[in-house]
Amino acid sequence: MISHKYSPIPGSDPEQSGVNTQTTARGKMVTLATRIQVSKPVKLLGVIAFLFLVWILYNYKIIENENVMNEGDFGSANKKENVVTTPKPDLKVVKVDIYYECLCPDSRYFVLHELLPTFEKVGSMMDIHLWPYGKATTTVTEKGYEFSCQHGEQECIGNIYHACVEKIVEDMTKKLELIKCMISDNYEPENIAKKCASEGGIDFDEIQICASGSEGKLLHFQAGLKTEALHPKVSFIPTIEIDDSQNSQKAILKNLLKEVCEAYSSQYLTPSEKLAHCPKLG
């Protein structure tokens, strides 16, 4: 008998069919994996975008904190209150120039009884400049400057110490307290300057270097130029200028506070506005 071999019909063999089915299933799995692999760049972009957003929020927080700190710089000095205020506008002040001599009795009286009390009341609206020279004269020599002062050599030396204080001491309250102390007894300029500086907590060494060297003489000379440039010319010491004008010297010397208040009010206030520490103006 002749035996016949039959070739299985494709897809009819159960085992083969199982293989094909598995292959097909595997084929589908490969396709899904491929899709997942393709989506990785998208995931990476998402992570980058997230990190970028975090970076933006972080930097925004830093900027916000810095702004709060900057605003705090203008706040109250009382840490308990921790009050934040807005920055102050440009200061509105009255310029006051004092032309005086350190041993002049009238200069001493004005500093002690007009300048200091006025500053204590309305100092925040005053821009004060001191010119210690008075009726002195200057001779320019090959070595520098020689001075002759109305009340003698000690006054020239004292004026120089005052000029150095005017330049070196920046805090106006400390400066005027030092000037007040010195002018009260200025017959031994170096000793009184040292004593007053020590009492006021001010470094005397820098003042001494200035006063004993060429810088002090230059400052005294410059005070002389400023004094001699006054118009009208100096006829009485002290002479006071308010906003570069001598106005009525009699009124200024008698009541500096009133004159400063009037100058400030006329420039910066409306008729209905009043200043707390000023006398009634009319």
mmCIF file of N, CA and C in Angstrom, residues 133-182:
data_model
loop_
_atom_site.group_PDB
_atom_site.id
_atom_site.type_symbol
_atom_site.label_atom_id
_atom_site.label_comp_id
_atom_site.label_asym_id
_atom_site.label_seq_id
_atom_site.Cartn_x
_atom_site.Cartn_y
_atom_site.Cartn_z
ATOM 1 N N TYR A 133 35.749 132.039 60.543
ATOM 2 C CA TYR A 133 36.792 132.928 60.009
ATOM 3 C C TYR A 133 36.566 134.366 60.498
ATOM 4 N N GLY A 134 35.343 134.867 60.295
ATOM 5 C CA GLY A 134 35.000 136.208 60.765
ATOM 6 C C GLY A 134 35.759 137.318 60.056
ATOM 7 N N LYS A 135 36.382 138.169 60.868
ATOM 8 C CA LYS A 135 37.086 139.325 60.320
ATOM 9 C C LYS A 135 38.599 139.084 60.247
ATOM 10 N N ALA A 136 38.988 137.855 60.113
ATOM 11 C CA ALA A 136 40.410 137.524 59.961
ATOM 12 C C ALA A 136 40.907 137.964 58.591
ATOM 13 N N THR A 137 42.218 137.959 58.435
ATOM 14 C CA THR A 137 42.843 138.230 57.134
ATOM 15 C C THR A 137 43.835 137.112 56.828
ATOM 16 N N THR A 138 44.087 136.908 55.550
ATOM 17 C CA THR A 138 44.972 135.826 55.103
ATOM 18 C C THR A 138 46.074 136.380 54.224
ATOM 19 N N THR A 139 47.267 135.887 54.455
ATOM 20 C CA THR A 139 48.397 136.207 53.582
ATOM 21 C C THR A 139 48.913 134.900 52.985
ATOM 22 N N VAL A 140 48.978 134.866 51.658
ATOM 23 C CA VAL A 140 49.482 133.673 50.974
ATOM 24 C C VAL A 140 51.000 133.792 50.858
ATOM 25 N N THR A 141 51.719 132.788 51.351
ATOM 26 C CA THR A 141 53.173 132.788 51.319
ATOM 27 C C THR A 141 53.673 131.577 50.539
ATOM 28 N N GLU A 142 54.985 131.495 50.392
ATOM 29 C CA GLU A 142 55.570 130.337 49.712
ATOM 30 C C GLU A 142 55.326 129.052 50.496
ATOM 31 N N LYS A 143 55.177 129.162 51.800
ATOM 32 C CA LYS A 143 54.974 127.997 52.646
ATOM 33 C C LYS A 143 53.505 127.658 52.845
ATOM 34 N N GLY A 144 52.616 128.510 52.378
ATOM 35 C CA GLY A 144 51.188 128.244 52.555
ATOM 36 C C GLY A 144 50.424 129.498 52.908
ATOM 37 N N TYR A 145 49.802 129.491 54.087
ATOM 38 C CA TYR A 145 48.955 130.616 54.494
ATOM 39 C C TYR A 145 49.332 131.092 55.889
ATOM 40 N N GLU A 146 49.245 132.416 56.059
ATOM 41 C CA GLU A 146 49.409 133.015 57.378
ATOM 42 C C GLU A 146 48.146 133.816 57.681
ATOM 43 N N PHE A 147 47.680 133.711 58.933
ATOM 44 C CA PHE A 147 46.412 134.341 59.294
ATOM 45 C C PHE A 147 46.603 135.348 60.425
ATOM 46 N N SER A 148 45.773 136.378 60.379
ATOM 47 C CA SER A 148 45.689 137.331 61.471
ATOM 48 C C SER A 148 44.214 137.428 61.861
ATOM 49 N N CYS A 149 43.909 137.113 63.104
ATOM 50 C CA CYS A 149 42.512 137.051 63.529
ATOM 51 C C CYS A 149 42.175 138.178 64.497
ATOM 52 N N GLN A 150 40.905 138.495 64.553
ATOM 53 C CA GLN A 150 40.444 139.659 65.318
ATOM 54 C C GLN A 150 40.773 139.533 66.807
ATOM 55 N N HIS A 151 40.733 138.310 67.324
ATOM 56 C CA HIS A 151 40.977 138.112 68.753
ATOM 57 C C HIS A 151 42.296 137.383 69.014
ATOM 58 N N GLY A 152 43.231 137.515 68.094
ATOM 59 C CA GLY A 152 44.562 137.000 68.320
ATOM 60 C C GLY A 152 44.824 135.622 67.719
ATOM 61 N N GLU A 153 46.060 135.179 67.927
ATOM 62 C CA GLU A 153 46.540 133.930 67.333
ATOM 63 C C GLU A 153 45.723 132.720 67.791
ATOM 64 N N GLN A 154 45.345 132.698 69.070
ATOM 65 C CA GLN A 154 44.590 131.556 69.575
ATOM 66 C C GLN A 154 43.246 131.403 68.858
ATOM 67 N N GLU A 155 42.688 132.520 68.459
ATOM 68 C CA GLU A 155 41.431 132.438 67.709
ATOM 69 C C GLU A 155 41.660 131.796 66.344
ATOM 70 N N CYS A 156 42.767 132.116 65.685
ATOM 71 C CA CYS A 156 43.081 131.491 64.393
ATOM 72 C C CYS A 156 43.203 129.981 64.554
ATOM 73 N N ILE A 157 43.906 129.567 65.624
ATOM 74 C CA ILE A 157 44.068 128.132 65.865
ATOM 75 C C ILE A 157 42.716 127.498 66.157
ATOM 76 N N GLY A 158 41.916 128.173 66.991
ATOM 77 C CA GLY A 158 40.587 127.663 67.312
ATOM 78 C C GLY A 158 39.698 127.563 66.080
ATOM 79 N N ASN A 159 39.752 128.586 65.230
ATOM 80 C CA ASN A 159 38.973 128.554 63.985
ATOM 81 C C ASN A 159 39.339 127.341 63.129
ATOM 82 N N ILE A 160 40.627 127.035 63.106
ATOM 83 C CA ILE A 160 41.090 125.895 62.314
ATOM 84 C C ILE A 160 40.522 124.590 62.878
ATOM 85 N N TYR A 161 40.512 124.457 64.194
ATOM 86 C CA TYR A 161 39.909 123.253 64.792
ATOM 87 C C TYR A 161 38.422 123.165 64.446
ATOM 88 N N HIS A 162 37.749 124.293 64.503
ATOM 89 C CA HIS A 162 36.325 124.315 64.144
ATOM 90 C C HIS A 162 36.130 123.918 62.681
ATOM 91 N N ALA A 163 36.994 124.414 61.816
ATOM 92 C CA ALA A 163 36.883 124.088 60.389
ATOM 93 C C ALA A 163 37.102 122.592 60.152
ATOM 94 N N CYS A 164 38.027 122.008 60.897
ATOM 95 C CA CYS A 164 38.274 120.566 60.765
ATOM 96 C C CYS A 164 37.087 119.754 61.271
ATOM 97 N N VAL A 165 36.488 120.205 62.366
ATOM 98 C CA VAL A 165 35.290 119.532 62.875
ATOM 99 C C VAL A 165 34.171 119.610 61.855
ATOM 100 N N GLU A 166 34.017 120.781 61.259
ATOM 101 C CA GLU A 166 32.975 120.960 60.240
ATOM 102 C C GLU A 166 33.136 119.968 59.097
ATOM 103 N N LYS A 167 34.355 119.712 58.696
ATOM 104 C CA LYS A 167 34.592 118.798 57.583
ATOM 105 C C LYS A 167 34.530 117.329 57.995
ATOM 106 N N ILE A 168 35.079 116.989 59.134
ATOM 107 C CA ILE A 168 35.286 115.583 59.487
ATOM 108 C C ILE A 168 34.055 114.941 60.119
ATOM 109 N N VAL A 169 33.405 115.642 61.018
ATOM 110 C CA VAL A 169 32.266 115.061 61.747
ATOM 111 C C VAL A 169 31.013 115.192 60.886
ATOM 112 N N GLU A 170 30.507 114.071 60.424
ATOM 113 C CA GLU A 170 29.368 114.089 59.501
ATOM 114 C C GLU A 170 28.026 114.189 60.211
ATOM 115 N N ASP A 171 27.889 113.547 61.353
ATOM 116 C CA ASP A 171 26.629 113.596 62.083
ATOM 117 C C ASP A 171 26.411 115.005 62.636
ATOM 118 N N MET A 172 25.339 115.660 62.184
ATOM 119 C CA MET A 172 25.138 117.063 62.544
ATOM 120 C C MET A 172 24.901 117.249 64.039
ATOM 121 N N THR A 173 24.208 116.336 64.664
ATOM 122 C CA THR A 173 23.966 116.461 66.100
ATOM 123 C C THR A 173 25.282 116.405 66.872
ATOM 124 N N LYS A 174 26.131 115.431 66.550
ATOM 125 C CA LYS A 174 27.434 115.317 67.213
ATOM 126 C C LYS A 174 28.318 116.516 66.885
ATOM 127 N N LYS A 175 28.247 116.958 65.648
ATOM 128 C CA LYS A 175 29.063 118.108 65.229
ATOM 129 C C LYS A 175 28.717 119.352 66.049
ATOM 130 N N LEU A 176 27.423 119.659 66.143
ATOM 131 C CA LEU A 176 27.027 120.873 66.858
ATOM 132 C C LEU A 176 27.270 120.752 68.360
ATOM 133 N N GLU A 177 27.137 119.552 68.910
ATOM 134 C CA GLU A 177 27.455 119.365 70.324
ATOM 135 C C GLU A 177 28.935 119.609 70.573
ATOM 136 N N LEU A 178 29.776 119.183 69.638
ATOM 137 C CA LEU A 178 31.218 119.399 69.760
ATOM 138 C C LEU A 178 31.551 120.880 69.623
ATOM 139 N N ILE A 179 30.916 121.549 68.657
ATOM 140 C CA ILE A 179 31.124 122.994 68.481
ATOM 141 C C ILE A 179 30.662 123.748 69.720
ATOM 142 N N LYS A 180 29.526 123.354 70.248
ATOM 143 C CA LYS A 180 28.995 123.988 71.465
ATOM 144 C C LYS A 180 29.981 123.854 72.616
ATOM 145 N N CYS A 181 30.514 122.652 72.790
ATOM 146 C CA CYS A 181 31.474 122.405 73.868
ATOM 147 C C CYS A 181 32.748 123.224 73.676
ATOM 148 N N MET A 182 33.244 123.263 72.457
ATOM 149 C CA MET A 182 34.498 123.973 72.184
ATOM 150 C C MET A 182 34.350 125.480 72.348
#
